[in-house]
Amino acid sequence: MEGLVKIDAEATRRFLVNLGSESYRTGRINGEFIHVVCSGFYAGLFEVVVHDMPREAAEGYIRELRSFYYNGWKEYF
């Protein structure tokens, strides 16, 4: 999972730079923060497997997780 997190964190960092994110530019958030948030997202996704959730429940959980992270990231865009 660490390899996936590294790829996603780097893509997110580049996105924030290209977007001109003030939060990233000023150091409010940095590469370590991005890595932690990306890692948390993937850990949350894998919880549906660890807990053997039924497909319908897993889809709902993942939908809410995506919404949570999307809205959280908007703070830094």
Coordinates of C-alpha atoms in Angstrom, one line a residue:
M1 CA 0.0 0.0 0.0
E2 CA 2.9 2.4 0.7
G3 CA 3.8 2.5 -3.0
L4 CA 0.3 3.5 -3.9
V5 CA 0.3 6.2 -1.2
K6 CA 3.6 7.6 -2.5
I7 CA 2.2 7.8 -6.0
D8 CA -1.0 9.5 -4.9
A9 CA 0.8 11.9 -2.5
E10 CA 3.2 13.0 -5.2
A11 CA 0.3 13.5 -7.7
T12 CA -1.6 15.5 -5.1
R13 CA 1.5 17.6 -4.3
R14 CA 1.9 18.4 -8.0
F15 CA -1.8 19.2 -8.3
L16 CA -1.6 21.7 -5.4
V17 CA 1.5 23.3 -6.9
N18 CA -0.1 23.6 -10.4
L19 CA -3.3 24.9 -8.8
G20 CA -1.3 27.6 -7.0
S21 CA -2.5 26.4 -3.6
E22 CA -1.7 29.1 -1.0
S23 CA -1.9 26.5 1.8
Y24 CA 0.9 24.5 0.1
R25 CA 2.9 27.5 -0.9
T26 CA 2.9 29.0 2.6
G27 CA 3.7 25.8 4.3
R28 CA 0.4 25.4 6.0
I29 CA 0.5 21.9 4.6
N30 CA 3.5 20.1 3.3
G31 CA 4.5 16.8 1.8
E32 CA 4.3 14.9 5.1
F33 CA 0.8 16.1 5.7
I34 CA -0.2 15.1 2.2
H35 CA 1.3 11.7 2.7
V36 CA -0.6 11.2 6.0
V37 CA -3.9 12.2 4.5
C38 CA -3.4 10.0 1.5
S39 CA -2.4 7.1 3.7
G40 CA -5.5 7.5 5.8
F41 CA -7.7 7.5 2.8
Y42 CA -6.4 4.2 1.5
A43 CA -6.4 2.7 5.0
G44 CA -10.1 3.6 5.2
L45 CA -10.8 2.0 1.8
F46 CA -9.2 -1.2 2.9
E47 CA -11.3 -1.4 6.0
V48 CA -14.2 -2.8 3.8
V49 CA -12.0 -5.8 3.0
V50 CA -10.6 -6.2 6.6
H51 CA -14.2 -6.2 8.0
D52 CA -15.6 -8.3 5.1
M53 CA -18.4 -5.8 4.5
P54 CA -21.2 -6.7 2.2
R55 CA -20.9 -5.0 -1.2
E56 CA -23.8 -2.6 -0.7
A57 CA -22.5 -1.5 2.7
A58 CA -19.0 -1.2 1.4
E59 CA -20.1 1.0 -1.6
G60 CA -22.0 3.3 0.8
Y61 CA -19.0 3.5 3.1
I62 CA -16.6 4.3 0.3
R63 CA -19.0 6.9 -1.1
E64 CA -19.1 8.7 2.3
L65 CA -15.3 8.4 2.7
R66 CA -14.8 10.0 -0.7
S67 CA -17.1 12.8 0.2
F68 CA -15.4 13.3 3.5
Y69 CA -11.9 13.6 1.9
Y70 CA -13.1 15.6 -1.1
N71 CA -14.6 18.2 1.2
G72 CA -11.6 18.2 3.5
W73 CA -9.2 18.8 0.6
K74 CA -11.3 21.7 -0.6
E75 CA -9.9 23.6 2.4
Y76 CA -6.4 23.5 0.9
F77 CA -7.3 24.1 -2.8

